[in-house]
PDB file of C-alpha atoms in Angstrom:
ATOM      1  CA  VAL A   1      19.004 -11.407  24.439  1.00 40.00           C
ATOM      2  CA  LYS A   2      19.796  -9.305  21.365  1.00 41.00           C
ATOM      3  CA  THR A   3      20.404 -12.442  19.325  1.00 42.00           C
ATOM      4  CA  GLY A   4      17.100 -13.912  20.461  1.00 42.00           C
ATOM      5  CA  VAL A   5      15.166 -10.772  19.499  1.00 42.00           C
ATOM      6  CA  LEU A   6      16.790 -10.730  16.049  1.00 47.00           C
ATOM      7  CA  ASN A   7      15.958 -14.385  15.550  1.00 47.00           C
ATOM      8  CA  LEU A   8      12.330 -13.856  16.585  1.00 50.00           C
ATOM      9  CA  ASP A   9      12.001 -10.878  14.236  1.00 55.00           C
ATOM     10  CA  PHE A  10      13.499 -12.871  11.387  1.00 57.00           C
ATOM     11  CA  LEU A  11      11.187 -15.831  12.017  1.00 63.00           C
ATOM     12  CA  TYR A  12       8.108 -13.608  12.166  1.00 61.00           C
ATOM     13  CA  TYR A  13       8.934 -11.688   8.991  1.00 63.00           C
ATOM     14  CA  LEU A  14       9.682 -14.874   7.071  1.00 68.00           C
ATOM     15  CA  THR A  15       6.758 -16.897   8.424  1.00 73.00           C
ATOM     16  CA  SER A  16       4.135 -14.181   7.935  1.00 70.00           C
ATOM     17  CA  ASN A  17       5.009 -13.736   4.278  1.00 73.00           C
ATOM     18  CA  ILE A  18       5.161 -17.485   3.662  1.00 77.00           C
ATOM     19  CA  ILE A  19       1.646 -17.776   5.131  1.00 76.00           C
ATOM     20  CA  VAL A  20       0.431 -15.218   2.588  1.00 75.00           C
ATOM     21  CA  LEU A  21       1.958 -17.305  -0.207  1.00 78.00           C
ATOM     22  CA  LEU A  22       0.391 -20.494   1.163  1.00 79.00           C
ATOM     23  CA  MET A  23      -3.047 -18.848   1.198  1.00 79.00           C
ATOM     24  CA  PHE A  24      -2.543 -17.952  -2.453  1.00 76.00           C
ATOM     25  CA  VAL A  25      -1.669 -21.565  -3.278  1.00 77.00           C
ATOM     26  CA  LYS A  26      -4.456 -23.092  -1.197  1.00 77.00           C
ATOM     27  CA  PHE A  27      -7.356 -20.891  -2.304  1.00 77.00           C
ATOM     28  CA  ARG A  28      -7.985 -20.625  -6.020  1.00 75.00           C
ATOM     29  CA  GLU A  29     -10.285 -17.629  -5.445  1.00 74.00           C
ATOM     30  CA  LEU A  30      -7.284 -15.571  -4.317  1.00 75.00           C
ATOM     31  CA  ARG A  31      -5.424 -16.141  -7.583  1.00 74.00           C
ATOM     32  CA  THR A  32      -6.561 -12.923  -9.237  1.00 76.00           C
ATOM     33  CA  ALA A  33      -4.512 -10.451 -11.214  1.00 76.00           C
ATOM     34  CA  THR A  34      -4.426  -7.912  -8.383  1.00 73.00           C
ATOM     35  CA  ASN A  35      -3.510 -10.510  -5.782  1.00 77.00           C
ATOM     36  CA  PHE A  36      -0.806 -11.882  -8.082  1.00 83.00           C
ATOM     37  CA  ILE A  37       0.890  -8.475  -7.872  1.00 85.00           C
ATOM     38  CA  ILE A  38       0.598  -8.650  -4.088  1.00 81.00           C
ATOM     39  CA  ILE A  39       2.088 -12.149  -4.106  1.00 84.00           C
ATOM     40  CA  ASN A  40       5.103 -10.743  -5.937  1.00 89.00           C
ATOM     41  CA  LEU A  41       5.353  -8.168  -3.160  1.00 85.00           C
ATOM     42  CA  ALA A  42       5.424 -11.004  -0.643  1.00 82.00           C
ATOM     43  CA  PHE A  43       8.395 -12.468  -2.526  1.00 85.00           C
ATOM     44  CA  THR A  44      10.270  -9.172  -2.134  1.00 85.00           C
ATOM     45  CA  ASP A  45       9.558  -9.255   1.610  1.00 79.00           C
ATOM     46  CA  ILE A  46      10.781 -12.847   1.857  1.00 81.00           C
ATOM     47  CA  GLY A  47      13.930 -11.849  -0.019  1.00 82.00           C
ATOM     48  CA  VAL A  48      14.750  -9.097   2.474  1.00 76.00           C
ATOM     49  CA  ALA A  49      13.899 -11.258   5.490  1.00 73.00           C
ATOM     50  CA  GLY A  50      15.586 -14.411   4.229  1.00 75.00           C
ATOM     51  CA  ILE A  51      18.805 -12.794   2.991  1.00 73.00           C
ATOM     52  CA  GLY A  52      19.162  -9.485   4.782  1.00 67.00           C
ATOM     53  CA  TYR A  53      18.404 -10.338   8.384  1.00 69.00           C
ATOM     54  CA  PRO A  54      20.627 -13.420   8.857  1.00 73.00           C
ATOM     55  CA  MET A  55      23.705 -11.725   7.370  1.00 76.00           C
ATOM     56  CA  SER A  56      23.241  -8.425   9.195  1.00 72.00           C
ATOM     57  CA  ALA A  57      22.470 -10.205  12.497  1.00 70.00           C
ATOM     58  CA  ALA A  58      25.593 -12.347  12.217  1.00 73.00           C
ATOM     59  CA  SER A  59      27.729  -9.282  11.464  1.00 72.00           C
ATOM     60  CA  ASP A  60      26.157  -7.300  14.296  1.00 69.00           C
ATOM     61  CA  ILE A  61      26.979 -10.086  16.762  1.00 71.00           C
ATOM     62  CA  HIS A  62      30.476 -10.383  15.323  1.00 70.00           C
ATOM     63  CA  GLY A  63      31.051  -6.620  15.644  1.00 68.00           C
ATOM     64  CA  ASN A  64      31.769  -5.899  11.967  1.00 77.00           C
ATOM     65  CA  TRP A  65      30.973  -7.100   8.468  1.00 82.00           C
ATOM     66  CA  LYS A  66      32.116 -10.710   8.293  1.00 82.00           C
ATOM     67  CA  PHE A  67      31.253 -11.786   4.741  1.00 86.00           C
ATOM     68  CA  GLY A  68      34.013  -9.998   2.858  1.00 89.00           C
ATOM     69  CA  TYR A  69      33.905  -7.750  -0.184  1.00 90.00           C
ATOM     70  CA  THR A  70      31.951 -10.146  -2.394  1.00 91.00           C
ATOM     71  CA  GLY A  71      29.400 -10.823   0.334  1.00 90.00           C
ATOM     72  CA  CYS A  72      28.993  -7.077   0.830  1.00 90.00           C
ATOM     73  CA  GLN A  73      28.285  -6.531  -2.869  1.00 93.00           C
ATOM     74  CA  ILE A  74      25.743  -9.361  -3.008  1.00 91.00           C
ATOM     75  CA  TYR A  75      24.008  -8.349   0.227  1.00 89.00           C
ATOM     76  CA  ALA A  76      23.687  -4.663  -0.720  1.00 90.00           C
ATOM     77  CA  ALA A  77      22.626  -5.401  -4.295  1.00 93.00           C
ATOM     78  CA  LEU A  78      19.870  -7.785  -3.171  1.00 90.00           C
ATOM     79  CA  ASN A  79      18.531  -5.302  -0.627  1.00 86.00           C
ATOM     80  CA  ILE A  80      18.408  -2.521  -3.232  1.00 89.00           C
ATOM     81  CA  PHE A  81      16.891  -4.985  -5.711  1.00 93.00           C
ATOM     82  CA  PHE A  82      14.040  -6.038  -3.430  1.00 89.00           C
ATOM     83  CA  GLY A  83      13.442  -2.447  -2.294  1.00 85.00           C
ATOM     84  CA  MET A  84      13.181  -1.112  -5.851  1.00 90.00           C
ATOM     85  CA  ALA A  85      10.979  -4.067  -6.843  1.00 91.00           C
ATOM     86  CA  SER A  86       8.619  -3.264  -3.950  1.00 86.00           C
ATOM     87  CA  ILE A  87       7.947   0.302  -4.997  1.00 85.00           C
ATOM     88  CA  GLY A  88       7.615  -0.767  -8.635  1.00 91.00           C
ATOM     89  CA  LEU A  89       5.018  -3.381  -7.712  1.00 89.00           C
ATOM     90  CA  LEU A  90       3.161  -0.917  -5.492  1.00 86.00           C
ATOM     91  CA  THR A  91       2.951   1.345  -8.539  1.00 90.00           C
ATOM     92  CA  VAL A  92       1.501  -1.512 -10.583  1.00 91.00           C
ATOM     93  CA  VAL A  93      -1.138  -2.112  -7.875  1.00 86.00           C
ATOM     94  CA  ALA A  94      -2.084   1.585  -7.994  1.00 87.00           C
ATOM     95  CA  ILE A  95      -2.431   1.478 -11.786  1.00 91.00           C
ATOM     96  CA  ASP A  96      -4.593  -1.635 -11.486  1.00 88.00           C
ATOM     97  CA  ARG A  97      -6.889   0.098  -8.963  1.00 84.00           C
ATOM     98  CA  TYR A  98      -7.182   3.143 -11.237  1.00 89.00           C
ATOM     99  CA  LEU A  99      -8.030   1.124 -14.359  1.00 89.00           C
ATOM    100  CA  THR A 100     -10.478  -1.152 -12.527  1.00 84.00           C
ATOM    101  CA  ILE A 101     -12.426   1.578 -10.739  1.00 82.00           C
ATOM    102  CA  CYS A 102     -11.929   4.754 -12.790  1.00 86.00           C
ATOM    103  CA  ARG A 103     -11.419   3.380 -16.301  1.00 87.00           C
ATOM    104  CA  PRO A 104     -13.268   0.044 -16.489  1.00 83.00           C
ATOM    105  CA  ASP A 105     -13.398   0.448 -20.266  1.00 85.00           C
ATOM    106  CA  ILE A 106      -9.621  -0.012 -20.313  1.00 87.00           C
ATOM    107  CA  GLY A 107      -9.416  -2.254 -17.243  1.00 82.00           C
ATOM    108  CA  GLN A 108     -11.674  -4.877 -18.766  1.00 82.00           C
ATOM    109  CA  LYS A 109      -9.324  -5.116 -21.739  1.00 85.00           C
ATOM    110  CA  MET A 110      -6.346  -5.943 -19.497  1.00 84.00           C
ATOM    111  CA  THR A 111      -5.276  -9.575 -19.847  1.00 84.00           C
ATOM    112  CA  THR A 112      -3.074 -11.825 -17.756  1.00 83.00           C
ATOM    113  CA  ARG A 113      -0.297 -11.076 -20.229  1.00 87.00           C
ATOM    114  CA  SER A 114      -0.772  -7.345 -19.623  1.00 90.00           C
ATOM    115  CA  TYR A 115      -0.366  -7.794 -15.878  1.00 90.00           C
ATOM    116  CA  ASN A 116       2.636 -10.086 -16.339  1.00 91.00           C
ATOM    117  CA  PHE A 117       4.284  -7.421 -18.498  1.00 94.00           C
ATOM    118  CA  LEU A 118       3.818  -4.735 -15.821  1.00 94.00           C
ATOM    119  CA  ILE A 119       5.141  -7.055 -13.109  1.00 94.00           C
ATOM    120  CA  LEU A 120       8.143  -8.018 -15.240  1.00 95.00           C
ATOM    121  CA  ALA A 121       8.892  -4.332 -15.893  1.00 96.00           C
ATOM    122  CA  ALA A 122       8.986  -3.694 -12.117  1.00 95.00           C
ATOM    123  CA  TRP A 123      11.460  -6.570 -11.596  1.00 96.00           C
ATOM    124  CA  LEU A 124      13.697  -5.568 -14.532  1.00 97.00           C
ATOM    125  CA  ASN A 125      13.825  -1.975 -13.288  1.00 97.00           C
ATOM    126  CA  ALA A 126      14.968  -3.281  -9.892  1.00 96.00           C
ATOM    127  CA  VAL A 127      17.650  -5.431 -11.554  1.00 97.00           C
ATOM    128  CA  PHE A 128      19.057  -2.401 -13.392  1.00 97.00           C
ATOM    129  CA  TRP A 129      19.391  -0.142 -10.344  1.00 96.00           C
ATOM    130  CA  SER A 130      20.807  -2.862  -8.102  1.00 96.00           C
ATOM    131  CA  ILE A 131      23.507  -3.835 -10.628  1.00 96.00           C
ATOM    132  CA  MET A 132      24.692  -0.301 -11.439  1.00 96.00           C
ATOM    133  CA  PRO A 133      26.794   0.175  -8.249  1.00 95.00           C
ATOM    134  CA  ILE A 134      28.519  -3.167  -8.938  1.00 95.00           C
ATOM    135  CA  VAL A 135      29.576  -2.100 -12.439  1.00 94.00           C
ATOM    136  CA  GLY A 136      30.855   1.293 -11.312  1.00 91.00           C
ATOM    137  CA  TRP A 137      27.988   3.793 -10.992  1.00 94.00           C
ATOM    138  CA  ALA A 138      28.326   4.685  -7.285  1.00 91.00           C
ATOM    139  CA  GLY A 139      29.287   1.668  -5.151  1.00 92.00           C
ATOM    140  CA  TYR A 140      28.468  -0.589  -2.221  1.00 93.00           C
ATOM    141  CA  ALA A 141      30.327  -0.612   1.091  1.00 89.00           C
ATOM    142  CA  PRO A 142      29.746  -1.459   4.788  1.00 84.00           C
ATOM    143  CA  ASP A 143      27.840   1.199   6.702  1.00 77.00           C
ATOM    144  CA  PRO A 144      29.439   2.987   9.705  1.00 70.00           C
ATOM    145  CA  THR A 145      28.203   0.297  12.108  1.00 67.00           C
ATOM    146  CA  GLY A 146      29.815  -2.481  10.074  1.00 69.00           C
ATOM    147  CA  ALA A 147      26.702  -4.614  10.489  1.00 71.00           C
ATOM    148  CA  THR A 148      25.266  -4.083   7.009  1.00 78.00           C
ATOM    149  CA  CYS A 149      26.306  -3.064   3.509  1.00 85.00           C
ATOM    150  CA  THR A 150      24.577  -0.394   1.460  1.00 84.00           C
ATOM    151  CA  ILE A 151      25.244   2.415  -1.019  1.00 87.00           C
ATOM    152  CA  ASN A 152      28.597   3.983  -0.120  1.00 85.00           C
ATOM    153  CA  TRP A 153      27.170   7.366   0.861  1.00 77.00           C
ATOM    154  CA  ARG A 154      30.332   8.343   2.743  1.00 75.00           C
ATOM    155  CA  GLN A 155      32.021   8.865  -0.640  1.00 78.00           C
ATOM    156  CA  ASN A 156      29.805  11.607  -2.043  1.00 77.00           C
ATOM    157  CA  ASP A 157      31.539  12.035  -5.385  1.00 84.00           C
ATOM    158  CA  THR A 158      29.880  12.848  -8.706  1.00 89.00           C
ATOM    159  CA  SER A 159      29.122   9.175  -9.359  1.00 90.00           C
ATOM    160  CA  PHE A 160      27.313   8.777  -6.053  1.00 88.00           C
ATOM    161  CA  ILE A 161      25.352  12.025  -6.400  1.00 89.00           C
ATOM    162  CA  SER A 162      24.204  11.268  -9.954  1.00 93.00           C
ATOM    163  CA  TYR A 163      23.176   7.715  -9.002  1.00 94.00           C
ATOM    164  CA  THR A 164      21.296   8.880  -5.903  1.00 90.00           C
ATOM    165  CA  MET A 165      19.429  11.594  -7.783  1.00 90.00           C
ATOM    166  CA  ALA A 166      18.514   9.180 -10.586  1.00 94.00           C
ATOM    167  CA  VAL A 167      17.251   6.542  -8.143  1.00 91.00           C
ATOM    168  CA  ILE A 168      15.199   9.042  -6.148  1.00 88.00           C
ATOM    169  CA  THR A 169      13.681  10.475  -9.328  1.00 91.00           C
ATOM    170  CA  VAL A 170      12.958   7.216 -11.172  1.00 93.00           C
ATOM    171  CA  ASN A 171      12.086   5.008  -8.196  1.00 89.00           C
ATOM    172  CA  PHE A 172      10.477   7.446  -5.751  1.00 83.00           C
ATOM    173  CA  VAL A 173       9.268  10.728  -7.251  1.00 87.00           C
ATOM    174  CA  VAL A 174       7.785   9.308 -10.463  1.00 92.00           C
ATOM    175  CA  PRO A 175       6.149   6.198  -8.910  1.00 88.00           C
ATOM    176  CA  LEU A 176       4.732   8.142  -5.980  1.00 83.00           C
ATOM    177  CA  SER A 177       3.328  10.765  -8.362  1.00 90.00           C
ATOM    178  CA  VAL A 178       1.625   7.970 -10.309  1.00 92.00           C
ATOM    179  CA  MET A 179       0.276   6.426  -7.092  1.00 87.00           C
ATOM    180  CA  PHE A 180      -1.137   9.676  -5.763  1.00 86.00           C
ATOM    181  CA  TYR A 181      -2.741  10.451  -9.133  1.00 91.00           C
ATOM    182  CA  CYS A 182      -4.334   7.008  -9.280  1.00 89.00           C
ATOM    183  CA  TYR A 183      -5.675   7.003  -5.737  1.00 84.00           C
ATOM    184  CA  TYR A 184      -6.903  10.591  -5.911  1.00 84.00           C
ATOM    185  CA  ASN A 185      -8.974   9.676  -8.949  1.00 87.00           C
ATOM    186  CA  VAL A 186     -10.170   6.458  -7.278  1.00 83.00           C
ATOM    187  CA  SER A 187     -11.421   8.442  -4.271  1.00 79.00           C
ATOM    188  CA  ALA A 188     -13.065  11.055  -6.501  1.00 81.00           C
ATOM    189  CA  THR A 189     -14.811   8.352  -8.556  1.00 82.00           C
ATOM    190  CA  VAL A 190     -16.182   6.590  -5.483  1.00 76.00           C
ATOM    191  CA  ARG A 191     -17.449   9.868  -4.002  1.00 75.00           C
ATOM    192  CA  ARG A 192     -19.123  10.763  -7.288  1.00 79.00           C
ATOM    193  CA  TYR A 193     -20.968   7.437  -7.560  1.00 73.00           C
ATOM    194  CA  LYS A 194     -21.953   7.505  -3.894  1.00 71.00           C
ATOM    195  CA  ALA A 195     -23.372  11.013  -4.263  1.00 73.00           C
ATOM    196  CA  SER A 196     -25.505   9.916  -7.202  1.00 74.00           C
ATOM    197  CA  ASN A 197     -26.460   6.583  -5.580  1.00 67.00           C
ATOM    198  CA  CYS A 198     -25.263   4.734  -8.655  1.00 63.00           C
ATOM    199  CA  LEU A 199     -22.971   2.175  -7.035  1.00 56.00           C
ATOM    200  CA  ASP A 200     -25.504  -0.633  -7.442  1.00 54.00           C
ATOM    201  CA  SER A 201     -25.654  -0.069 -11.189  1.00 47.00           C
ATOM    202  CA  ILE A 202     -21.905  -0.381 -11.672  1.00 50.00           C
ATOM    203  CA  ASN A 203     -20.523  -3.760 -12.714  1.00 43.00           C
ATOM    204  CA  LEU A 204     -18.031  -3.783  -9.846  1.00 50.00           C
ATOM    205  CA  ASP A 205     -17.806  -5.386  -6.443  1.00 52.00           C
ATOM    206  CA  TRP A 206     -17.177  -2.079  -4.684  1.00 50.00           C
ATOM    207  CA  SER A 207     -16.756  -3.668  -1.293  1.00 53.00           C
ATOM    208  CA  ASP A 208     -13.867  -5.834  -2.400  1.00 59.00           C
ATOM    209  CA  GLN A 209     -12.520  -3.209  -4.821  1.00 64.00           C
ATOM    210  CA  MET A 210     -12.312  -0.576  -2.095  1.00 67.00           C
ATOM    211  CA  ASP A 211     -10.956  -3.205   0.284  1.00 65.00           C
ATOM    212  CA  VAL A 212      -7.965  -3.767  -1.977  1.00 64.00           C
ATOM    213  CA  THR A 213      -7.577  -0.038  -2.621  1.00 70.00           C
ATOM    214  CA  LYS A 214      -7.407   0.744   1.104  1.00 73.00           C
ATOM    215  CA  MET A 215      -4.814  -2.003   1.462  1.00 69.00           C
ATOM    216  CA  SER A 216      -2.781  -0.500  -1.360  1.00 71.00           C
ATOM    217  CA  ILE A 217      -2.835   2.983   0.175  1.00 77.00           C
ATOM    218  CA  LEU A 218      -1.726   1.569   3.515  1.00 78.00           C
ATOM    219  CA  MET A 219       1.185  -0.215   1.832  1.00 72.00           C
ATOM    220  CA  ILE A 220       2.270   3.041   0.175  1.00 77.00           C
ATOM    221  CA  VAL A 221       2.125   5.001   3.433  1.00 82.00           C
ATOM    222  CA  MET A 222       4.070   2.370   5.345  1.00 80.00           C
ATOM    223  CA  PHE A 223       6.578   2.067   2.513  1.00 75.00           C
ATOM    224  CA  LEU A 224       7.233   5.819   2.827  1.00 81.00           C
ATOM    225  CA  VAL A 225       7.587   5.476   6.589  1.00 82.00           C
ATOM    226  CA  ALA A 226      10.089   2.672   6.065  1.00 79.00           C
ATOM    227  CA  TRP A 227      12.206   4.234   3.311  1.00 78.00           C
ATOM    228  CA  SER A 228      12.085   7.996   4.040  1.00 81.00           C
ATOM    229  CA  PRO A 229      14.895   7.913   6.651  1.00 82.00           C
ATOM    230  CA  TYR A 230      17.155   6.054   4.204  1.00 79.00           C
ATOM    231  CA  SER A 231      16.340   8.565   1.455  1.00 80.00           C
ATOM    232  CA  MET A 232      17.159  11.466   3.787  1.00 83.00           C
ATOM    233  CA  VAL A 233      20.531   9.938   4.613  1.00 81.00           C
ATOM    234  CA  CYS A 234      21.338   9.625   0.906  1.00 78.00           C
ATOM    235  CA  LEU A 235      20.261  13.220   0.202  1.00 81.00           C
ATOM    236  CA  TRP A 236      22.237  14.480   3.197  1.00 82.00           C
ATOM    237  CA  ALA A 237      25.299  12.623   1.979  1.00 78.00           C
ATOM    238  CA  SER A 238      24.831  14.018  -1.545  1.00 77.00           C
ATOM    239  CA  PHE A 239      24.515  17.692  -0.639  1.00 80.00           C
ATOM    240  CA  GLY A 240      26.124  17.857   2.793  1.00 79.00           C
ATOM    241  CA  ASP A 241      28.991  16.428   4.782  1.00 77.00           C
ATOM    242  CA  PRO A 242      28.597  12.639   5.155  1.00 74.00           C
ATOM    243  CA  LYS A 243      30.719  12.734   8.304  1.00 75.00           C
ATOM    244  CA  ALA A 244      28.163  15.029   9.929  1.00 80.00           C
ATOM    245  CA  ILE A 245      25.381  12.448   9.680  1.00 77.00           C
ATOM    246  CA  PRO A 246      24.544  11.387  13.264  1.00 80.00           C
ATOM    247  CA  ALA A 247      25.435   7.786  14.067  1.00 71.00           C
ATOM    248  CA  PRO A 248      21.915   6.984  15.375  1.00 74.00           C
ATOM    249  CA  MET A 249      20.407   8.156  12.082  1.00 77.00           C
ATOM    250  CA  ALA A 250      22.894   6.065  10.090  1.00 72.00           C
ATOM    251  CA  ILE A 251      21.900   3.012  12.148  1.00 70.00           C
ATOM    252  CA  ILE A 252      18.136   3.604  12.205  1.00 76.00           C
ATOM    253  CA  ALA A 253      17.724   4.368   8.486  1.00 77.00           C
ATOM    254  CA  PRO A 254      18.510   0.833   7.175  1.00 71.00           C
ATOM    255  CA  LEU A 255      16.540  -0.722  10.053  1.00 71.00           C
ATOM    256  CA  PHE A 256      13.463   1.274   9.065  1.00 77.00           C
ATOM    257  CA  ALA A 257      13.933   0.207   5.445  1.00 73.00           C
ATOM    258  CA  LYS A 258      13.987  -3.464   6.386  1.00 69.00           C
ATOM    259  CA  SER A 259      10.960  -3.032   8.655  1.00 70.00           C
ATOM    260  CA  SER A 260       8.784  -2.865   5.526  1.00 68.00           C
ATOM    261  CA  THR A 261       8.848  -6.676   5.541  1.00 63.00           C
ATOM    262  CA  PHE A 262       6.815  -6.499   8.763  1.00 66.00           C
ATOM    263  CA  TYR A 263       4.105  -4.149   7.515  1.00 72.00           C
ATOM    264  CA  ASN A 264       2.860  -5.838   4.352  1.00 66.00           C
ATOM    265  CA  PRO A 265       1.689  -9.171   5.877  1.00 64.00           C
ATOM    266  CA  CYS A 266      -0.241  -7.283   8.556  1.00 69.00           C
ATOM    267  CA  ILE A 267      -1.884  -5.096   5.931  1.00 72.00           C
ATOM    268  CA  TYR A 268      -2.841  -8.154   3.855  1.00 64.00           C
ATOM    269  CA  VAL A 269      -4.744  -9.619   6.800  1.00 62.00           C
ATOM    270  CA  ILE A 270      -6.269  -6.411   8.196  1.00 66.00           C
ATOM    271  CA  ALA A 271      -7.358  -4.664   4.985  1.00 66.00           C
ATOM    272  CA  ASN A 272      -7.995  -7.435   2.446  1.00 68.00           C
ATOM    273  CA  LYS A 273     -11.313  -9.115   3.134  1.00 71.00           C
ATOM    274  CA  LYS A 274     -10.560 -12.194   1.024  1.00 73.00           C
ATOM    275  CA  PHE A 275      -7.191 -12.874   2.643  1.00 74.00           C
ATOM    276  CA  ARG A 276      -8.799 -12.307   6.039  1.00 74.00           C
ATOM    277  CA  ARG A 277     -11.547 -14.847   5.349  1.00 76.00           C
ATOM    278  CA  ALA A 278      -9.038 -17.422   4.145  1.00 78.00           C
ATOM    279  CA  ILE A 279      -6.631 -17.054   7.068  1.00 76.00           C
ATOM    280  CA  THR A 280      -9.461 -16.916   9.650  1.00 76.00           C
ATOM    281  CA  GLY A 281     -10.934 -20.113   8.230  1.00 75.00           C
ATOM    282  CA  VAL A 282      -7.599 -21.920   8.394  1.00 72.00           C
ATOM    283  CA  ILE A 283      -7.015 -20.762  11.991  1.00 72.00           C
ATOM    284  CA  ARG A 284     -10.482 -22.055  12.945  1.00 74.00           C
ATOM    285  CA  CYS A 285      -9.653 -25.381  11.280  1.00 72.00           C
ATOM    286  CA  GLN A 286     -12.635 -25.065   8.964  1.00 68.00           C
ATOM    287  CA  THR A 287     -12.908 -27.322   5.953  1.00 64.00           C
ATOM    288  CA  ARG A 288     -12.349 -25.955   2.471  1.00 62.00           C
ATOM    289  CA  GLN A 289     -16.107 -26.069   1.823  1.00 61.00           C
ATOM    290  CA  GLN A 290     -16.879 -24.033   4.960  1.00 60.00           C
ATOM    291  CA  ILE A 291     -14.650 -21.103   3.962  1.00 63.00           C
ATOM    292  CA  THR A 292     -16.333 -18.536   1.699  1.00 64.00           C
ATOM    293  CA  ILE A 293     -13.847 -16.313  -0.149  1.00 61.00           C
ATOM    294  CA  ASN A 294     -15.720 -14.722  -3.038  1.00 58.00           C
ATOM    295  CA  THR A 295     -18.880 -12.675  -2.975  1.00 48.00           C
ATOM    296  CA  GLN A 296     -21.419 -13.592  -5.627  1.00 39.00           C
ATOM    297  CA  VAL A 297     -21.068 -10.596  -7.968  1.00 37.00           C
ATOM    298  CA  PRO A 298     -19.865 -10.067 -11.531  1.00 36.00           C
ATOM    299  CA  LEU A 299     -16.076 -10.019 -11.644  1.00 37.00           C
ATOM    300  CA  THR A 300     -13.855  -7.520 -13.436  1.00 44.00           C
ATOM    301  CA  THR A 301     -10.714  -8.657 -15.225  1.00 44.00           C
ATOM    302  CA  SER A 302      -8.484  -7.941 -12.245  1.00 51.00           C
ATOM    303  CA  GLN A 303     -10.704 -10.114 -10.031  1.00 50.00           C
ATOM    304  CA  GLN A 304     -10.872 -13.128 -12.314  1.00 51.00           C
ATOM    305  CA  PRO A 305      -8.753 -16.192 -11.494  1.00 50.00           C
ATOM    306  CA  LEU A 306      -5.469 -16.247 -13.387  1.00 50.00           C
ATOM    307  CA  THR A 307      -6.142 -19.797 -14.510  1.00 43.00           C
ATOM    308  CA  GLN A 308      -9.098 -18.708 -16.590  1.00 42.00           C
TER     309      GLN A 308
END
């Protein structure tokens, strides 16, 4: 039964994110700068689902880690890589929302190359932090259950503590501060224009813009829900006794982290009007001509098709 549940979870996580990618390929209207960032997020989800779940499920059934030292290093590094890439890309989405809604003077100057640079920076940052434990800053090892590999928090030496503090600062505190700043200003800007009844005079599709912004906020909240337990385990191991960490918490923390692959596809469909129209049309077997994705309004840079 346990194996069947794991297989169903894996198939759902993988399939849901692949559907998002297929919608992006099928509908040219979805190929905007903002959605391209979200598509990169879908790739991070597919990476976790396609690599993490099969290996951890096989080890869980086997009773301990069964892929050896090299497999442990690769598995842990890829999970850290995709996790760091996710929060980096979420930060890029927040910056895009801020520039598009609060600073259209700057947002309209953003080009496809500008967005590609920000996306590349998020991926390169993830590469750096995932490789560091392999080359000697902290390290990777099987967790207490033996089913997965992660940062070796049971060895809370100076190397581990410095790595953990650097990761939390660079990849959690700073990005989240940027996100909250961006979305606070987005909310304030919308309230200000609503109060003055000036929304109609702004060269923005506020319906779709706020649609994407709500989706972005939801992704941030669910990302925190997914990764907070893992962060607490690392902090506990850094400043307390790793042996005192309860076994249930050690087991649940990585499971919560991987659950982020479940949230994003749901948020895409529920909160993003354009994705919802596309997927609903496909489910109803409508022809390409019958499915309306765009609203007929002037487009900002972040809404324009990447092929233009």
